[in-house]
GROMACS .gro file of C-alpha atoms in nm:
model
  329
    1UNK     CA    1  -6.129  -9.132   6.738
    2UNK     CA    2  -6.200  -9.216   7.113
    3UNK     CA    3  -5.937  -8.938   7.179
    4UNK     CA    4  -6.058  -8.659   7.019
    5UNK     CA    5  -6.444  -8.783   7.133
    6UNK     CA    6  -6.265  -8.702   7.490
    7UNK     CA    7  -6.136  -8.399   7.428
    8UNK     CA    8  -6.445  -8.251   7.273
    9UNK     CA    9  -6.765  -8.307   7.456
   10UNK     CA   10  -6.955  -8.136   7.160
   11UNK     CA   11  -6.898  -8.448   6.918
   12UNK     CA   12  -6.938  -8.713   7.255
   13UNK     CA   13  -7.309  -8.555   7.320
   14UNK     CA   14  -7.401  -8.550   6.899
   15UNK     CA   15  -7.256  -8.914   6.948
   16UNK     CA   16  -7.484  -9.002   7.256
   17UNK     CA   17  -7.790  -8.801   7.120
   18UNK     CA   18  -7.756  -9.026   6.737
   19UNK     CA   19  -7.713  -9.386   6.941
   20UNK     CA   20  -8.036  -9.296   7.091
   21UNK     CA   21  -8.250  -9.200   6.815
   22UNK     CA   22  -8.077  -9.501   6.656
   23UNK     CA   23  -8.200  -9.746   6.974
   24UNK     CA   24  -8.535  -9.566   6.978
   25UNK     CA   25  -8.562  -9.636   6.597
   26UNK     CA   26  -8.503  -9.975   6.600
   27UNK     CA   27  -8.703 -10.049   6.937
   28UNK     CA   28  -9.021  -9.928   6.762
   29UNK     CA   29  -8.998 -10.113   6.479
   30UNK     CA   30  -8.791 -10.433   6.633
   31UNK     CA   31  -8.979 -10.485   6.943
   32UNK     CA   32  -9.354 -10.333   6.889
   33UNK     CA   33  -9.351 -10.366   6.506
   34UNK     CA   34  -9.189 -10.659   6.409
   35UNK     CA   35  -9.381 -10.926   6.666
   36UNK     CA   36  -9.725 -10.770   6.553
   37UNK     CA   37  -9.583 -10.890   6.164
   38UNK     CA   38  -9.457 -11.203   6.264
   39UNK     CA   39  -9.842 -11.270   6.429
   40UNK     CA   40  -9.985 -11.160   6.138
   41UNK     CA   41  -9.789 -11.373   5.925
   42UNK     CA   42  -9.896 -11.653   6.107
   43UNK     CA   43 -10.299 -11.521   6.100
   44UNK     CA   44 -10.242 -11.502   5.692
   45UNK     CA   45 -10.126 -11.919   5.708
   46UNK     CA   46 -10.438 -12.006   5.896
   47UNK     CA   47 -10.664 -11.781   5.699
   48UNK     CA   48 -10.517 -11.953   5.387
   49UNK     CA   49 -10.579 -12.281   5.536
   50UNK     CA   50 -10.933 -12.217   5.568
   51UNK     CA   51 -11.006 -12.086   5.250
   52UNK     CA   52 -10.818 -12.397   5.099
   53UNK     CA   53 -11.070 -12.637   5.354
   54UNK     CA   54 -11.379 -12.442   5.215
   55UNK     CA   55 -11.259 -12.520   4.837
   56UNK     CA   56 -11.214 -12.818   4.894
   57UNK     CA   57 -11.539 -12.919   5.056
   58UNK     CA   58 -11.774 -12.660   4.971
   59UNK     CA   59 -12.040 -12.719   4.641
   60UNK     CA   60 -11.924 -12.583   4.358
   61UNK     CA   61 -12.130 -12.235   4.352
   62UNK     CA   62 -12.033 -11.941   4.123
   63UNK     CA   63 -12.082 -11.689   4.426
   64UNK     CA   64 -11.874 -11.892   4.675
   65UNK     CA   65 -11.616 -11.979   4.410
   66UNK     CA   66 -11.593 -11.602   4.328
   67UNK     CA   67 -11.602 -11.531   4.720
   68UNK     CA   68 -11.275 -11.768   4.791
   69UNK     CA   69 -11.106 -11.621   4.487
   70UNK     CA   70 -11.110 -11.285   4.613
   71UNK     CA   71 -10.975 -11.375   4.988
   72UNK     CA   72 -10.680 -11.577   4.768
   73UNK     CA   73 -10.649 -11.263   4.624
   74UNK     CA   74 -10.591 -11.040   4.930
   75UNK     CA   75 -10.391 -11.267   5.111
   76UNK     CA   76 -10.178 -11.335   4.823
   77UNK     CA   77 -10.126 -10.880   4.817
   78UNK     CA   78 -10.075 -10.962   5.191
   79UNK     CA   79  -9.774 -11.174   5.161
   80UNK     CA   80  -9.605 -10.994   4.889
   81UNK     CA   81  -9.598 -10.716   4.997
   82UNK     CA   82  -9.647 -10.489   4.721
   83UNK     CA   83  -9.983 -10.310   4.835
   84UNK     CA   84 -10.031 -10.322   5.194
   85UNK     CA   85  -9.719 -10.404   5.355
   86UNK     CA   86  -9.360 -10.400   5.313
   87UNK     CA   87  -9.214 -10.791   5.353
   88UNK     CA   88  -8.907 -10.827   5.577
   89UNK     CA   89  -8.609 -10.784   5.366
   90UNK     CA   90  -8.252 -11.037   5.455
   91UNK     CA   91  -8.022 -10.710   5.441
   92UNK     CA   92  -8.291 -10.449   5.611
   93UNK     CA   93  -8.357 -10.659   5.943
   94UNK     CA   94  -8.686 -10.525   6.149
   95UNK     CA   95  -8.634 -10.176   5.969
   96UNK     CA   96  -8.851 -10.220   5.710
   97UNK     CA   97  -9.208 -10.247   5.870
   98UNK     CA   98  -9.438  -9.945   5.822
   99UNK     CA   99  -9.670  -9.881   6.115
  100UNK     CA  100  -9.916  -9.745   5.913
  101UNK     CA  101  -9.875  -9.997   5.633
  102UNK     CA  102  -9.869 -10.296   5.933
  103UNK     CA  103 -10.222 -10.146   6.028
  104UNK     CA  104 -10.352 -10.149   5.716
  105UNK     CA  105 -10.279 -10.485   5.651
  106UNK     CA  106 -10.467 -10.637   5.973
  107UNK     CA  107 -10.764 -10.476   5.839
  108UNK     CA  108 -10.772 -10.640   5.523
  109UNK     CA  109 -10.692 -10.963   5.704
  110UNK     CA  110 -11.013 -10.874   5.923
  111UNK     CA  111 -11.182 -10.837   5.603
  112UNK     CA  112 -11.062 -11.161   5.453
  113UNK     CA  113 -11.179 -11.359   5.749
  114UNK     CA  114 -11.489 -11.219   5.815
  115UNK     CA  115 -11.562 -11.304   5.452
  116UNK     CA  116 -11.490 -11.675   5.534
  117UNK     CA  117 -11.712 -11.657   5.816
  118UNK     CA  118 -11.993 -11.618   5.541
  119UNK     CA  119 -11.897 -11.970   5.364
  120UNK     CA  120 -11.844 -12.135   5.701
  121UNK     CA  121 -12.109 -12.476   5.764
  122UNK     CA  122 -12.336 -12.376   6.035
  123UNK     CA  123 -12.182 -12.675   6.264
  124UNK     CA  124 -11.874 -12.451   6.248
  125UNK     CA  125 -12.049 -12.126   6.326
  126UNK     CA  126 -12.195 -12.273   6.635
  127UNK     CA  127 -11.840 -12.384   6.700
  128UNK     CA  128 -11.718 -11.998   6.688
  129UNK     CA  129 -12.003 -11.853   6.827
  130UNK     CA  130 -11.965 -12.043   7.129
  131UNK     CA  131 -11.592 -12.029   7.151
  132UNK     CA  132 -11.640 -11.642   7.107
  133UNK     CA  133 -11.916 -11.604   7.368
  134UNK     CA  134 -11.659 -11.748   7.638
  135UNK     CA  135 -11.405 -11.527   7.525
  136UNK     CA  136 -11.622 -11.214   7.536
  137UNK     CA  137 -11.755 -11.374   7.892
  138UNK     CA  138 -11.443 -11.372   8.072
  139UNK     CA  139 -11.319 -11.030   7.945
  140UNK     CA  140 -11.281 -10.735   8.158
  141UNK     CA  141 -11.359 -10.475   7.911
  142UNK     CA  142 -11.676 -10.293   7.934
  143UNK     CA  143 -11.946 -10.414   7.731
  144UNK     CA  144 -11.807 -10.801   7.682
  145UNK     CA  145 -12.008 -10.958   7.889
  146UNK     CA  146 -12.303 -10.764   7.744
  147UNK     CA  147 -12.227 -10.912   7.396
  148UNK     CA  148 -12.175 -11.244   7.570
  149UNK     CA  149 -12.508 -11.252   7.700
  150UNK     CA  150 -12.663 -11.185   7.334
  151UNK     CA  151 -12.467 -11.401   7.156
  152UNK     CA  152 -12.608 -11.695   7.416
  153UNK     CA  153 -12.957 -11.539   7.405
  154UNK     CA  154 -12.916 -11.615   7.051
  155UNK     CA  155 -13.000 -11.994   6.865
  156UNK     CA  156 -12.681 -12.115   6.683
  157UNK     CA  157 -12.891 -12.290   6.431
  158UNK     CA  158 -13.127 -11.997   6.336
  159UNK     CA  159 -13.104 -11.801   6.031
  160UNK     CA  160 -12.975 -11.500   6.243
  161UNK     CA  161 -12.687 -11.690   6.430
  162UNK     CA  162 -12.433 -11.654   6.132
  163UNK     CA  163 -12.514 -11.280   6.102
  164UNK     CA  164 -12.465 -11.240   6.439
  165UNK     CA  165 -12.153 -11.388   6.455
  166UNK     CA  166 -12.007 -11.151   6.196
  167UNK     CA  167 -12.142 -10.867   6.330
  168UNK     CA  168 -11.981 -10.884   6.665
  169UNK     CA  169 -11.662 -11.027   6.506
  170UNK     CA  170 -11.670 -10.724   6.327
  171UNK     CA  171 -11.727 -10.484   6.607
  172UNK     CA  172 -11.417 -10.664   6.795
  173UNK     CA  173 -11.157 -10.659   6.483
  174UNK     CA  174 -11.287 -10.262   6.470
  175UNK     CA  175 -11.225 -10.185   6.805
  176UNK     CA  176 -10.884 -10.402   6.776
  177UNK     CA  177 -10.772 -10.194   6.451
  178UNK     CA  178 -10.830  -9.869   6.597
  179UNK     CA  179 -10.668  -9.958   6.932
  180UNK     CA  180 -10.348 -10.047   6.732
  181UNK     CA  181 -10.346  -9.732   6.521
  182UNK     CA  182 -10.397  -9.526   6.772
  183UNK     CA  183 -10.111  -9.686   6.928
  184UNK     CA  184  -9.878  -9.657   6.613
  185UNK     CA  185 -10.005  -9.280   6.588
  186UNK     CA  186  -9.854  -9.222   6.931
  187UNK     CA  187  -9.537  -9.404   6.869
  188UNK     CA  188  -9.485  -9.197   6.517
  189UNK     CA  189  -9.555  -8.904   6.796
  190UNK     CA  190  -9.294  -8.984   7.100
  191UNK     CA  191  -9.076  -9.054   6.747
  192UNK     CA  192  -9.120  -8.730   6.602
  193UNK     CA  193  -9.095  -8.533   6.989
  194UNK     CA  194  -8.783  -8.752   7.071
  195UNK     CA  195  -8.586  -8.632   6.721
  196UNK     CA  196  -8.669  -8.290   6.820
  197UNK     CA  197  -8.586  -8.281   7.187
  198UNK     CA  198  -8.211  -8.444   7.119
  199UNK     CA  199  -8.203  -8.137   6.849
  200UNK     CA  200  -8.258  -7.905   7.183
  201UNK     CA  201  -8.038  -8.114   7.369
  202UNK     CA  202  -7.776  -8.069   7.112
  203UNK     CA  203  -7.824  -7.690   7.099
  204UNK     CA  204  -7.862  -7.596   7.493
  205UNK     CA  205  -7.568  -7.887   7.559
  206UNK     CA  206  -7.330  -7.722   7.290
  207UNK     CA  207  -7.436  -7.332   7.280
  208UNK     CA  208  -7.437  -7.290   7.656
  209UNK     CA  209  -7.202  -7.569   7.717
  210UNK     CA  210  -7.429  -7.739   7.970
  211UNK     CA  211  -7.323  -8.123   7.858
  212UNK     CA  212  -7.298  -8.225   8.220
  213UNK     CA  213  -7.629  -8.146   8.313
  214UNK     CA  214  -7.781  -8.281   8.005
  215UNK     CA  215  -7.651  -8.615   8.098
  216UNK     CA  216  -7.740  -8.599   8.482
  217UNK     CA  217  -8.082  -8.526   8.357
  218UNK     CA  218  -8.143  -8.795   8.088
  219UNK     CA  219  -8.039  -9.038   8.379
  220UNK     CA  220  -8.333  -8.859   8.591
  221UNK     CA  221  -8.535  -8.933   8.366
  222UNK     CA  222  -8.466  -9.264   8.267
  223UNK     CA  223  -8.448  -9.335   8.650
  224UNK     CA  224  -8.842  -9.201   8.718
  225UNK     CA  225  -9.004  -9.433   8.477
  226UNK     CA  226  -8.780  -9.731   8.580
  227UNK     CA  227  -8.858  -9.704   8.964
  228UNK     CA  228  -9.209  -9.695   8.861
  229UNK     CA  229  -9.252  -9.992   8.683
  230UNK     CA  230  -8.987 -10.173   8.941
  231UNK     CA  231  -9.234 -10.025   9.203
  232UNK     CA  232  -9.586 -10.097   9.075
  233UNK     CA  233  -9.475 -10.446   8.871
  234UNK     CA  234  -9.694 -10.288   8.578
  235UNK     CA  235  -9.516 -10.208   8.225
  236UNK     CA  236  -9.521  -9.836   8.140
  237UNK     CA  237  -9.578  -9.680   7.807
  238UNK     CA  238  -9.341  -9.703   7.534
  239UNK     CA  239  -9.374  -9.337   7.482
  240UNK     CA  240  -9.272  -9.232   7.836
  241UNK     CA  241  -8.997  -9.476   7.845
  242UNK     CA  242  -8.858  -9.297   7.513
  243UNK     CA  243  -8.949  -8.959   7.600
  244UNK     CA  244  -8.828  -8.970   7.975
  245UNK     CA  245  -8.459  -8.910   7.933
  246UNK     CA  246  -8.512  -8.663   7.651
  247UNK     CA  247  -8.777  -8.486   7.851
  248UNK     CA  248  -8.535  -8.540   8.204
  249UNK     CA  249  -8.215  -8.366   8.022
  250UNK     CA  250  -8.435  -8.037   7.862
  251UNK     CA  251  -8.619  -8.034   8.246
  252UNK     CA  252  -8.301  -8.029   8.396
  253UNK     CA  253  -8.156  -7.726   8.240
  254UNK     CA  254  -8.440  -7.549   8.263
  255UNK     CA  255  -8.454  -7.601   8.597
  256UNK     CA  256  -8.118  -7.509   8.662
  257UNK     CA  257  -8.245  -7.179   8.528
  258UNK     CA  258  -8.511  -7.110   8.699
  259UNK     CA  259  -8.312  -7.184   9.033
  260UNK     CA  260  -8.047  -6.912   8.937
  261UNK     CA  261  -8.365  -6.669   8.833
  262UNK     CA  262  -8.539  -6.724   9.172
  263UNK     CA  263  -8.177  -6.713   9.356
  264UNK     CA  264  -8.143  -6.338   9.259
  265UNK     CA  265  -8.033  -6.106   9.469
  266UNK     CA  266  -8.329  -5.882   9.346
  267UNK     CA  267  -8.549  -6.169   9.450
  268UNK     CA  268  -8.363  -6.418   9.667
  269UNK     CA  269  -8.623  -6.712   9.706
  270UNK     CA  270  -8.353  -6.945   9.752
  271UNK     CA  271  -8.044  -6.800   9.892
  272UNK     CA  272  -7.681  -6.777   9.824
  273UNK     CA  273  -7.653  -7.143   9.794
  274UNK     CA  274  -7.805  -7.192   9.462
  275UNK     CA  275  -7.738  -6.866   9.308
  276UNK     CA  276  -7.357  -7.011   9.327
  277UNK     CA  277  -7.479  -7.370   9.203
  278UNK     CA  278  -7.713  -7.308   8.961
  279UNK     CA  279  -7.714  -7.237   8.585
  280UNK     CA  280  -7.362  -7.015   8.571
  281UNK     CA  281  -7.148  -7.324   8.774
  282UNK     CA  282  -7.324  -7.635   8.606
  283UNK     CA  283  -7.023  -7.856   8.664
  284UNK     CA  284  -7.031  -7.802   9.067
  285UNK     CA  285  -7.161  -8.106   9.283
  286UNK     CA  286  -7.487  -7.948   9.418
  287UNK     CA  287  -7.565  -7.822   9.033
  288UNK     CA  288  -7.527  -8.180   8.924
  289UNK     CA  289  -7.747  -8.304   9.208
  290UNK     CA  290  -8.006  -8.060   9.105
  291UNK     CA  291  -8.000  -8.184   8.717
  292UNK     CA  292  -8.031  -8.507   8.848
  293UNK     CA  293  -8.357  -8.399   9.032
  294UNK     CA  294  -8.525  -8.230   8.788
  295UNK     CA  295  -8.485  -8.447   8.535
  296UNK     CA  296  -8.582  -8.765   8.790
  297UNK     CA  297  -8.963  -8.511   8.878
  298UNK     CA  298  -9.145  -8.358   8.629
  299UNK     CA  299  -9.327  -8.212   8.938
  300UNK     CA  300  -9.060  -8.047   9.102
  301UNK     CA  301  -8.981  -7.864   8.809
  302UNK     CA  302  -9.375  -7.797   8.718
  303UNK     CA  303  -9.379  -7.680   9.101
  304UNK     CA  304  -9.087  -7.428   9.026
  305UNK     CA  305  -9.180  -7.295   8.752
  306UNK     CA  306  -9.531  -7.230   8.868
  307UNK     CA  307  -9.316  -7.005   9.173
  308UNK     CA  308  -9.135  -6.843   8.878
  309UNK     CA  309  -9.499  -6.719   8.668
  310UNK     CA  310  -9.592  -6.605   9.005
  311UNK     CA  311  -9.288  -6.385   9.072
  312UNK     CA  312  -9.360  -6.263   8.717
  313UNK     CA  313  -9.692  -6.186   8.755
  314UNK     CA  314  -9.664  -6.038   9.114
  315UNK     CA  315  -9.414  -5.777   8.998
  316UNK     CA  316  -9.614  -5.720   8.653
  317UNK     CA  317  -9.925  -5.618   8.861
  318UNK     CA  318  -9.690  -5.365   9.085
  319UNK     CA  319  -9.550  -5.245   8.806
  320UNK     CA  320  -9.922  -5.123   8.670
  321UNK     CA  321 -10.054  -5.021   9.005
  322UNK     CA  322  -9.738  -4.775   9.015
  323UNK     CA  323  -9.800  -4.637   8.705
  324UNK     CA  324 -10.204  -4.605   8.763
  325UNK     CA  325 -10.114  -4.414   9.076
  326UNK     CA  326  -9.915  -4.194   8.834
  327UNK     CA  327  -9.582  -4.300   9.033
  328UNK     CA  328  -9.238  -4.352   8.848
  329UNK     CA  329  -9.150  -4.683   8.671
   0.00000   0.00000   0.00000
């Protein structure tokens, strides 16, 4: 099998193209998913716990009884499974965790504790509002501070304490909820962009038999963001780390292109040198090198093909100033 993988570079680059969607697949569900469930998991324990502590001590009202039945309820939905998110199967591994279904169930966790909040003692909502107003006080996010400064303006023993404690726990799970779909809806995105740009890498790699330079330009492009974040000490984005070799390999024959277009004779931008190791001699050296580069910048290939709409347009606008002077084509 290894053999005939050598021989024919057309089932080594479908290989190399399915391992990657395969390690992309996986990442997003095994490294972004899967520690957001396990946290959630343990959120559903100590919501349980609570509920159990304000059975247990609480009076024995109809509304409060009814109140703690219903969080039992949606915690119980929580870890089954069976409405809100898929449970972590023995034979499926990290697979089988829906983003959307993962976001859906923090929500109703949100729910479930805010509801406990309600049924709380008030010695314990002093406890929380305090513990939150240091939280929100140290945070560097715009506005913290501001709801800081209201929740200590406030008197955690008056009637309005407990409301306002639920109402700016409810504003942060909100803003936490929506920050985490939005997330998932731009990892289903670089998923969905990836799958389709290894489908053009299989086509321009295999058609035009470009391989070589599809390979010199995914390792561009896994090169850029990697310097970056070696560079700055900062994590990057999932989706540029996923889409940056894709993005490198398409960039780099495209480039290779547009280097043998502006090489023309008829134009001759770049001279003789890259008109012979461009886009028709893709396995020479200096064509390599070039892959390399435009996969690596996304500006250098922006930058060239910003030169090649100008040639266009340049010889568009002489072509109608000829024919409004009545001239020959």
């Amino acid at each position: 099998m290894f053999d005939t993988l050598s021989r024919d570079g057309r089932w080594g680059l479908a290989l190399v193209c399915a391992c990657y969607l395969m390690v992309v697949y996986i990442t997003s569900r095994g490294l972004i998913a899967a520690p957001r469930y396990r946290l959630l998991q343990g959120r559903i324990r100590d919501c349980r716990a609570r509920a159990s502590v304000l059975a247990a001590t609480g009076e024995d009202d109809q509304s409060r009884v009814a109140a703690l039945t219903a969080v039992h309820s949606r915690l119980n939905d929580l870890e089954k499974g069976s409405m809100v998110v898929w449970r972590l199967l023995p034979n499926a591994g990290v697979i089988a965790i829906p983003l959307s279904k993962l976001a859906s169930a923090w929500r109703v966790l949100h729910g479930a504790e805010r509801e406990l909040l309600r049924l709380e003692s008030a010695e314990e909502t002093a406890a929380r509002t305090m513990g939150l107003r240091l939280r929100l006080a140290g945070s560097p996010l715009p506005g913290d501070p501001e709801l800081a400064g209201e929740l200590s303006a406030a008197d955690a023993a008056g009637p309005g304490a407990r409301a306002q404690l639920i109402a700016v726990t409810e504003y942060l799970h909100d803003r936490e909820d929506t920050d985490a779909e939005q997330e998932y809806e731009q990892q289903r995105m670089a998923l969905w962009l990836t799958m389709t740009g290894l489908g053009a890498v299989l086509v321009v790699g295999i058609v035009f038999d470009h391989r070589l330079t599809m390979l010199m330009g995914a390792l561009g492009g896994f090169l850029s963001p990697l310097i970056g974040v070696m560079r700055s000490q900062r994590p990057a984005s999932w989706g540029v780390m996923v889409l940056a070799p894709v993005g490198g390999a398409l960039a780099a024959a495209g480039g290779l292109l547009l280097v043998r277009m502006l090489a023309d004779p008829e134009l001759n931008l770049l001279g003789e040198v890259f008109l012979v190791n461009s886009w028709d001699a893709p396995e020479r050296p200096i064509a390599l090198a070039l892959a390399l580069l435009f996969g690596f910048s996304g500006t250098l290939f922006s930058r060239l093909a910003l030169t090649a709409t100008g040639q266009l347009e340049q010889g568009h606008a002489a072509v109608r100033a000829r024919g409004a002077a009545g001239q020959p084509l």
